[in-house]
Coordinates of N, CA and C and ligand atoms in Angstrom, one line a residue:
X1 N -46.0 58.2 -121.2 CA -44.5 58.4 -120.6 C -44.3 60.2 -120.0
X2 N -44.7 60.6 -120.9 CA -44.8 62.3 -120.5 C -45.8 63.1 -119.5
X3 N -46.7 61.8 -119.3 CA -48.2 61.8 -118.2 C -47.7 61.9 -117.2
X4 N -46.5 60.4 -117.4 CA -45.8 60.2 -116.1 C -45.1 61.1 -115.2
X5 N -44.2 61.7 -116.4 CA -43.3 62.9 -115.5 C -44.3 63.7 -115.5
X6 N -44.9 64.4 -115.6 CA -46.0 65.1 -115.1 C -47.0 64.8 -113.7
X7 N -47.0 63.8 -113.4 CA -47.5 63.4 -112.1 C -46.5 62.9 -111.7
X8 N -45.4 62.6 -111.5 CA -44.3 63.1 -110.8 C -43.9 63.9 -110.1
X9 N -43.9 65.2 -110.7 CA -43.7 66.8 -111.3 C -45.0 66.8 -109.5
X10 N -46.0 67.2 -110.3 CA -47.2 67.2 -109.6 C -47.1 66.5 -108.4
X11 N -46.9 65.7 -107.8 CA -46.5 65.2 -106.8 C -45.6 65.3 -106.0
X12 N -44.2 65.7 -106.6 CA -43.1 66.3 -105.7 C -43.8 67.3 -105.6
X13 N -44.5 68.0 -106.6 CA -44.7 70.2 -105.6 C -45.5 69.6 -105.0
X14 N -46.4 68.5 -104.8 CA -48.0 68.9 -103.5 C -47.1 68.5 -102.0
X15 N -46.2 67.3 -102.2 CA -45.1 67.3 -100.9 C -44.7 68.3 -100.9
X16 N -43.8 69.0 -101.8 CA -43.2 69.9 -100.9 C -43.5 71.3 -100.2
X17 N -44.9 71.4 -101.5 CA -46.3 72.3 -100.4 C -46.9 71.8 -98.9
X18 N -47.1 70.7 -98.6 CA -47.3 69.7 -97.9 C -45.6 69.9 -96.6
X19 N -44.7 70.1 -96.9 CA -43.8 70.1 -96.4 C -43.4 72.0 -95.9
X20 N -43.7 72.1 -96.7 CA -43.8 73.9 -96.3 C -45.1 74.2 -95.2
X21 N -45.8 74.0 -95.2 CA -47.5 74.0 -94.3 C -46.6 73.3 -92.9
X22 N -46.2 72.0 -93.1 CA -45.8 71.5 -91.9 C -45.2 72.4 -91.1
X23 N -43.6 73.1 -92.4 CA -42.5 73.8 -91.2 C -43.2 75.0 -91.2
X24 N -44.5 75.6 -92.1 CA -45.3 77.2 -90.9 C -45.7 76.7 -89.7
X25 N -46.4 75.4 -90.1 CA -47.3 75.2 -88.8 C -46.0 74.8 -88.0
X26 N -45.2 74.3 -87.6 CA -44.2 74.4 -86.6 C -43.6 75.2 -86.0
X27 N -42.9 76.5 -87.0 CA -43.1 77.6 -86.8 C -43.9 78.4 -86.0
X28 N -45.0 78.0 -86.3 CA -46.2 78.9 -85.7 C -45.9 78.3 -84.2
X29 N -46.2 77.7 -84.4 CA -46.4 76.9 -82.8 C -44.9 77.0 -82.1
X30 N -44.0 77.0 -82.4 CA -42.7 77.3 -81.7 C -43.6 78.7 -80.9
X31 N -43.1 80.0 -82.1 CA -43.4 81.2 -82.2 C -44.8 81.4 -80.9
X32 N -45.7 80.7 -80.6 CA -47.3 80.9 -79.4 C -46.0 80.1 -78.6
X33 N -45.9 78.6 -78.4 CA -45.0 78.8 -77.0 C -44.6 79.4 -76.5
X34 N -43.6 80.0 -77.7 CA -42.5 80.4 -76.8 C -42.8 82.0 -76.4
X35 N -44.3 82.6 -77.0 CA -44.9 83.8 -76.3 C -45.5 83.0 -74.6
X36 N -45.9 81.9 -75.2 CA -46.8 81.6 -73.9 C -45.9 81.1 -72.2
X37 N -44.5 80.6 -73.2 CA -43.7 80.9 -72.2 C -43.5 82.0 -71.1
X38 N -43.4 83.8 -72.4 CA -43.0 84.4 -71.8 C -43.6 85.1 -71.2
X39 N -45.2 84.6 -71.1 CA -46.5 85.4 -70.6 C -45.9 84.5 -68.9
X40 N -46.1 83.2 -69.1 CA -45.9 83.2 -67.5 C -45.4 82.8 -66.9
X41 N -43.5 83.7 -67.8 CA -42.5 83.9 -66.5 C -43.0 85.7 -66.4
X42 N -44.1 86.2 -67.2 CA -43.9 87.7 -66.7 C -45.0 87.9 -65.7
X43 N -45.9 87.0 -65.4 CA -46.8 86.4 -64.3 C -46.0 86.0 -63.3
X44 N -45.2 84.8 -63.2 CA -44.8 85.0 -62.1 C -44.1 85.6 -61.6
X45 N -42.9 86.4 -62.4 CA -42.0 87.4 -61.9 C -43.3 88.8 -61.1
X46 N -44.1 89.1 -61.6 CA -44.9 89.8 -60.4 C -45.4 89.4 -59.4
X47 N -46.2 87.9 -59.3 CA -46.3 87.4 -58.1 C -45.3 86.9 -56.9
X48 N -44.3 86.8 -57.5 CA -43.4 86.7 -56.6 C -43.2 87.9 -56.1
X49 N -42.8 89.3 -56.9 CA -42.8 90.6 -56.3 C -43.4 91.1 -55.1
X50 N -45.1 90.6 -55.4 CA -45.6 90.8 -54.9 C -45.9 90.0 -53.3
X51 N -45.6 88.8 -53.8 CA -45.3 87.7 -52.8 C -44.3 87.9 -51.4
X52 N -43.2 88.9 -52.3 CA -41.7 89.2 -51.1 C -41.9 90.4 -50.3
X53 N -43.6 91.2 -50.3 CA -43.8 92.4 -49.6 C -45.0 92.4 -48.4
X54 N -44.7 92.4 -47.0 CA -45.4 92.2 -46.5 C -46.5 92.9 -46.6
X55 N -47.5 91.8 -45.4 CA -48.6 91.9 -45.4 C -49.3 93.1 -44.8
X56 N -48.9 93.3 -43.8 CA -49.5 94.9 -43.9 C -48.6 95.7 -44.1
X57 N -49.0 97.2 -44.2 CA -48.1 98.8 -45.0 C -47.9 98.8 -43.2
X58 N -46.0 98.7 -43.4 CA -45.3 99.6 -42.1 C -45.5 100.5 -41.9
X59 N -46.2 101.3 -42.4 CA -46.5 103.0 -41.9 C -47.9 102.7 -41.6
X60 N -49.0 102.3 -41.9 CA -50.6 101.8 -41.0 C -50.6 100.7 -41.6
X61 N -50.2 100.1 -40.2 CA -51.3 98.2 -40.7 C -52.0 98.4 -40.4
X62 N -52.8 99.2 -40.1 CA -54.3 99.2 -39.8 C -55.8 99.3 -40.6
X63 N -54.4 99.5 -41.8 CA -55.1 100.3 -43.3 C -55.6 98.8 -44.0
X64 N -56.7 98.7 -44.2 CA -57.5 97.5 -45.2 C -57.5 97.8 -46.4
X65 N -57.7 99.0 -46.5 CA -58.3 99.3 -48.0 C -57.7 98.6 -48.9
X66 N -57.8 98.1 -49.8 CA -56.9 97.6 -50.7 C -56.5 98.8 -51.9
X67 N -55.5 98.4 -52.5 CA -55.1 100.1 -53.4 C -53.5 100.8 -52.5
X68 N -52.4 101.2 -52.9 CA -51.9 101.9 -52.5 C -52.4 103.3 -51.5
X69 N -51.4 103.7 -50.5 CA -51.3 104.5 -49.8 C -50.7 105.5 -49.9
X70 N -51.5 106.6 -49.5 CA -51.2 108.0 -50.1 C -49.8 108.1 -49.6
X71 N -49.5 108.9 -51.4 CA -47.9 108.9 -51.4 C -47.3 108.2 -51.9
X72 N -47.5 107.0 -51.9 CA -47.5 105.5 -52.7 C -47.4 105.7 -54.3
X73 N -46.9 106.8 -54.7 CA -47.0 106.9 -56.2 C -46.5 105.9 -57.3
X74 N -45.5 105.6 -57.7 CA -44.8 104.6 -57.6 C -44.2 103.3 -57.7
X75 N -44.0 102.6 -58.5 CA -43.7 101.1 -58.3 C -43.1 100.9 -56.6
X76 N -41.6 101.5 -56.9 CA -41.1 101.0 -56.3 C -41.4 101.6 -54.6
X77 N -42.9 102.5 -54.6 CA -42.5 102.9 -53.3 C -43.8 101.7 -52.8
X78 N -44.2 100.6 -53.9 CA -45.1 100.2 -53.5 C -44.9 99.5 -52.4
X79 N -45.0 99.1 -50.2 CA -44.8 98.1 -49.5 C -44.9 97.4 -48.9
X80 N -46.7 97.2 -49.4 CA -47.8 96.1 -48.5 C -47.9 95.4 -49.7
X81 N -48.3 93.5 -50.1 CA -49.1 93.3 -50.6 C -50.4 93.9 -51.5
X82 N -51.3 94.6 -50.6 CA -52.9 95.2 -51.3 C -52.5 96.2 -51.9
X83 N -51.6 96.9 -51.6 CA -50.5 98.2 -52.3 C -50.8 97.7 -54.2
X84 N -51.0 96.5 -54.8 CA -51.0 95.3 -56.0 C -51.8 95.7 -56.4
X85 N -53.3 95.6 -55.8 CA -55.0 95.6 -56.2 C -54.8 97.3 -57.4
X86 N -55.2 96.7 -58.1 CA -55.3 97.6 -59.7 C -54.4 97.9 -60.7
X87 N -53.2 97.2 -59.8 CA -52.2 97.7 -60.5 C -51.9 97.5 -62.8
X88 N -51.9 98.1 -63.2 CA -52.2 97.9 -64.8 C -50.7 98.4 -65.4
X89 N -50.0 97.4 -66.2 CA -49.3 97.5 -66.5 C -50.0 97.8 -68.2
X90 N -50.2 98.7 -69.1 CA -50.1 98.6 -70.5 C -49.2 97.9 -71.4
X91 N -48.8 98.0 -72.3 CA -48.4 97.4 -73.4 C -47.4 97.7 -73.1
X92 N -46.4 98.1 -73.6 CA -45.3 99.0 -73.5 C -45.3 99.4 -72.8
X93 N -45.4 99.1 -71.5 CA -45.0 99.6 -69.9 C -45.1 98.9 -69.1
X94 N -44.5 97.4 -69.3 CA -44.5 96.6 -67.8 C -42.8 97.6 -67.4
X95 N -42.9 97.5 -65.7 CA -41.9 97.6 -65.4 C -41.2 96.6 -64.6
X96 N -39.7 96.8 -64.0 CA -39.4 96.0 -63.6 C -39.6 96.4 -61.2
X97 N -39.5 95.7 -60.3 CA -39.5 96.0 -59.3 C -39.4 97.4 -58.5
X98 N -38.6 97.8 -59.1 CA -37.7 98.8 -58.7 C -38.8 100.1 -59.4
X99 N -39.1 99.7 -60.5 CA -39.8 100.8 -61.1 C -39.4 101.7 -63.1
X100 N -38.1 100.5 -63.1 CA -37.6 101.2 -64.2 C -38.1 100.4 -65.5
X101 N -38.0 100.6 -66.6 CA -39.1 100.1 -67.8 C -38.3 98.4 -67.8
X102 N -39.5 97.7 -68.3 CA -38.9 96.2 -68.7 C -39.0 95.9 -70.5
X103 N -38.4 96.6 -71.0 CA -38.5 97.4 -72.5 C -37.8 96.3 -73.0
X104 N -38.3 95.4 -73.8 CA -37.0 93.9 -74.5 C -38.7 94.0 -75.9
X105 N -38.1 94.2 -77.1 CA -38.9 93.7 -78.1 C -39.6 92.6 -77.8
X106 N -39.2 91.5 -77.4 CA -40.3 90.8 -77.2 C -41.5 90.6 -76.9
X107 N -41.6 92.4 -76.1 CA -42.1 92.2 -74.7 C -43.0 93.0 -74.5
X108 N -42.9 94.1 -76.5 CA -43.6 95.2 -76.2 C -45.3 95.3 -76.1
X109 N -45.8 93.9 -76.7 CA -47.4 93.4 -76.9 C -47.9 93.1 -75.8
X110 N -47.1 92.4 -74.6 CA -47.3 92.2 -73.4 C -48.3 93.7 -72.4
X111 N -49.1 93.4 -71.8 CA -49.8 93.9 -70.7 C -50.0 92.6 -69.7
X112 N -50.1 93.5 -68.2 CA -49.9 92.6 -67.1 C -51.0 93.5 -66.0
X113 N -51.9 92.4 -65.5 CA -53.0 93.1 -64.3 C -52.8 92.7 -62.7
X114 N -52.7 93.0 -61.7 CA -52.8 92.5 -60.3 C -53.8 93.2 -59.3
X115 N -54.9 92.1 -59.3 CA -56.0 92.6 -58.3 C -55.3 92.1 -57.2
X116 N -55.5 92.7 -56.1 CA -55.4 91.9 -54.2 C -56.5 92.0 -53.2
X117 N -57.5 90.8 -53.2 CA -59.0 91.4 -52.7 C -58.5 91.0 -50.9
X118 N -58.8 91.5 -50.3 CA -59.8 90.2 -48.7 C -59.8 89.7 -49.1
X119 N -59.8 88.4 -48.2 CA -60.7 87.5 -47.9 C -61.5 87.1 -46.9
X120 N -62.1 86.9 -46.3 CA -62.4 85.9 -45.1 C -62.4 84.3 -45.4
X121 N -61.9 84.1 -44.8 CA -61.8 82.3 -44.8 C -63.4 81.4 -43.9
X122 N -64.1 81.0 -44.2 CA -65.7 80.5 -43.8 C -65.6 80.0 -42.2
X123 N -63.8 79.8 -41.5 CA -64.0 79.4 -40.1 C -64.3 81.0 -39.4
X124 N -64.0 81.8 -40.1 CA -63.2 83.1 -39.2 C -64.2 83.8 -38.7
X125 N -64.2 84.5 -37.5 CA -64.9 85.6 -37.2 C -65.2 86.7 -38.2
X126 N -66.6 87.1 -38.4 CA -66.7 87.6 -39.3 C -66.1 89.6 -38.9
X127 N -66.5 89.4 -37.4 CA -66.0 90.6 -36.6 C -64.5 90.8 -37.2
X128 N -63.6 90.3 -37.2 CA -62.0 90.1 -36.9 C -61.7 90.2 -38.6
X129 N -60.3 90.9 -38.2 CA -60.1 91.3 -39.6 C -59.7 90.5 -40.6
X130 N -59.8 90.2 -42.1 CA -59.9 89.6 -42.9 C -57.9 88.9 -42.4
X131 N -57.3 87.9 -42.8 CA -56.1 87.3 -42.1 C -55.2 87.0 -43.8
X132 N -55.9 86.9 -45.0 CA -55.7 86.4 -46.3 C -56.1 87.5 -47.6
X133 N -54.7 87.4 -48.1 CA -55.6 88.5 -49.2 C -54.9 87.2 -50.4
X134 N -56.3 87.6 -51.8 CA -56.2 86.3 -53.1 C -55.1 88.0 -53.9
X135 N -54.3 87.2 -54.2 CA -53.8 88.7 -55.5 C -53.7 87.3 -56.5
X136 N -54.3 87.9 -57.9 CA -54.3 87.6 -59.2 C -53.5 88.1 -60.1
X137 N -53.1 87.4 -60.5 CA -52.4 87.9 -61.9 C -51.7 87.7 -62.4
X138 N -52.6 88.6 -64.2 CA -52.9 88.6 -65.4 C -52.2 88.9 -66.8
X139 N -51.9 88.4 -67.3 CA -50.6 88.7 -68.7 C -51.3 88.6 -69.9
X140 N -51.6 89.3 -70.8 CA -52.1 89.3 -72.1 C -51.0 89.9 -72.9
X141 N -51.6 89.1 -74.7 CA -50.7 89.7 -75.5 C -51.5 90.0 -76.9
X142 N -51.3 91.7 -76.6 CA -52.5 92.4 -77.5 C -53.7 92.4 -76.8
X143 N -54.9 91.7 -77.0 CA -56.1 91.5 -75.9 C -56.4 90.1 -76.1
X144 N -55.2 89.2 -75.8 CA -54.9 87.1 -75.9 C -54.9 87.2 -74.8
X145 N -55.3 87.0 -73.5 CA -55.2 86.0 -72.0 C -54.5 85.2 -72.4
X146 N -52.9 85.5 -71.8 CA -51.9 84.3 -72.2 C -51.4 83.5 -70.7
X147 N -51.4 84.2 -69.4 CA -51.0 84.0 -67.9 C -52.0 84.5 -67.2
X148 N -52.7 83.6 -66.0 CA -53.3 83.7 -65.0 C -52.8 83.1 -63.2
X149 N -52.0 83.6 -62.2 CA -51.4 83.1 -61.3 C -52.4 83.2 -60.4
X150 N -53.3 82.4 -59.4 CA -53.5 83.3 -57.9 C -52.7 82.5 -57.0
X151 N -52.7 83.6 -55.7 CA -51.8 83.4 -54.5 C -52.9 83.5 -53.3
X152 N -52.9 82.5 -52.9 CA -53.2 83.2 -51.3 C -53.0 83.1 -50.2
X153 N -52.7 84.9 -49.8 CA -51.0 85.0 -49.0 C -52.1 85.2 -47.4
X154 N -51.4 84.6 -46.8 CA -51.8 84.7 -45.2 C -51.7 86.3 -45.0
X155 N -51.7 87.1 -43.5 CA -51.0 88.0 -42.7 C -50.0 87.1 -41.8
X156 N -49.8 85.7 -41.3 CA -48.4 85.2 -41.2 C -47.4 84.8 -41.7
X157 N -46.4 85.4 -41.3 CA -44.9 85.5 -42.0 C -44.6 83.7 -42.7
X158 N -44.7 83.8 -44.0 CA -44.1 82.6 -44.4 C -45.6 81.9 -44.6
X159 N -46.6 82.5 -44.7 CA -48.1 81.8 -44.7 C -48.4 82.0 -46.4
X160 N -48.0 81.1 -47.0 CA -48.8 81.1 -48.7 C -49.6 80.0 -49.0
X161 N -50.4 80.0 -49.2 CA -51.2 78.6 -50.6 C -51.2 78.9 -51.5
Ligands
CA1 CA1 -48.8 100.0 -48.6
CA2 CA1 -52.3 99.4 -49.4

């Protein structure tokens, strides 16, 4: 009788532990999926910001060197797609399009980078200027890659692939 009671108690103990483990696993799952959602949103926000910019620099449309032009020293001053080449937002340093800090306690470990490279289409005359920019946005949580978005942006207004 005592042995049976002991076994019953042990089984109860095991199942409580199993339930606790399941709960922990599902909480970790929720935590992770929330992180992936945040990372996806951060990537999409930056991509939207870049896609909203003109293809050519308004002041020097002939300048097709990727990266910011002289004087474009802050986020708010970036005025065309290729200015985002080499953009790095370290952890804790995420910015909104106007350059103000995106400081949320949930985002402190996230970092974000962007590249913007001109690409020649196979059917395009290599002598002509490239009319597409491949934009890549990446989001990391600590050192863990969480999201990557790519978009091919065309020089013709409204043309995105
Ligand atoms: Ca520019
Ligand atoms: Ca530029």
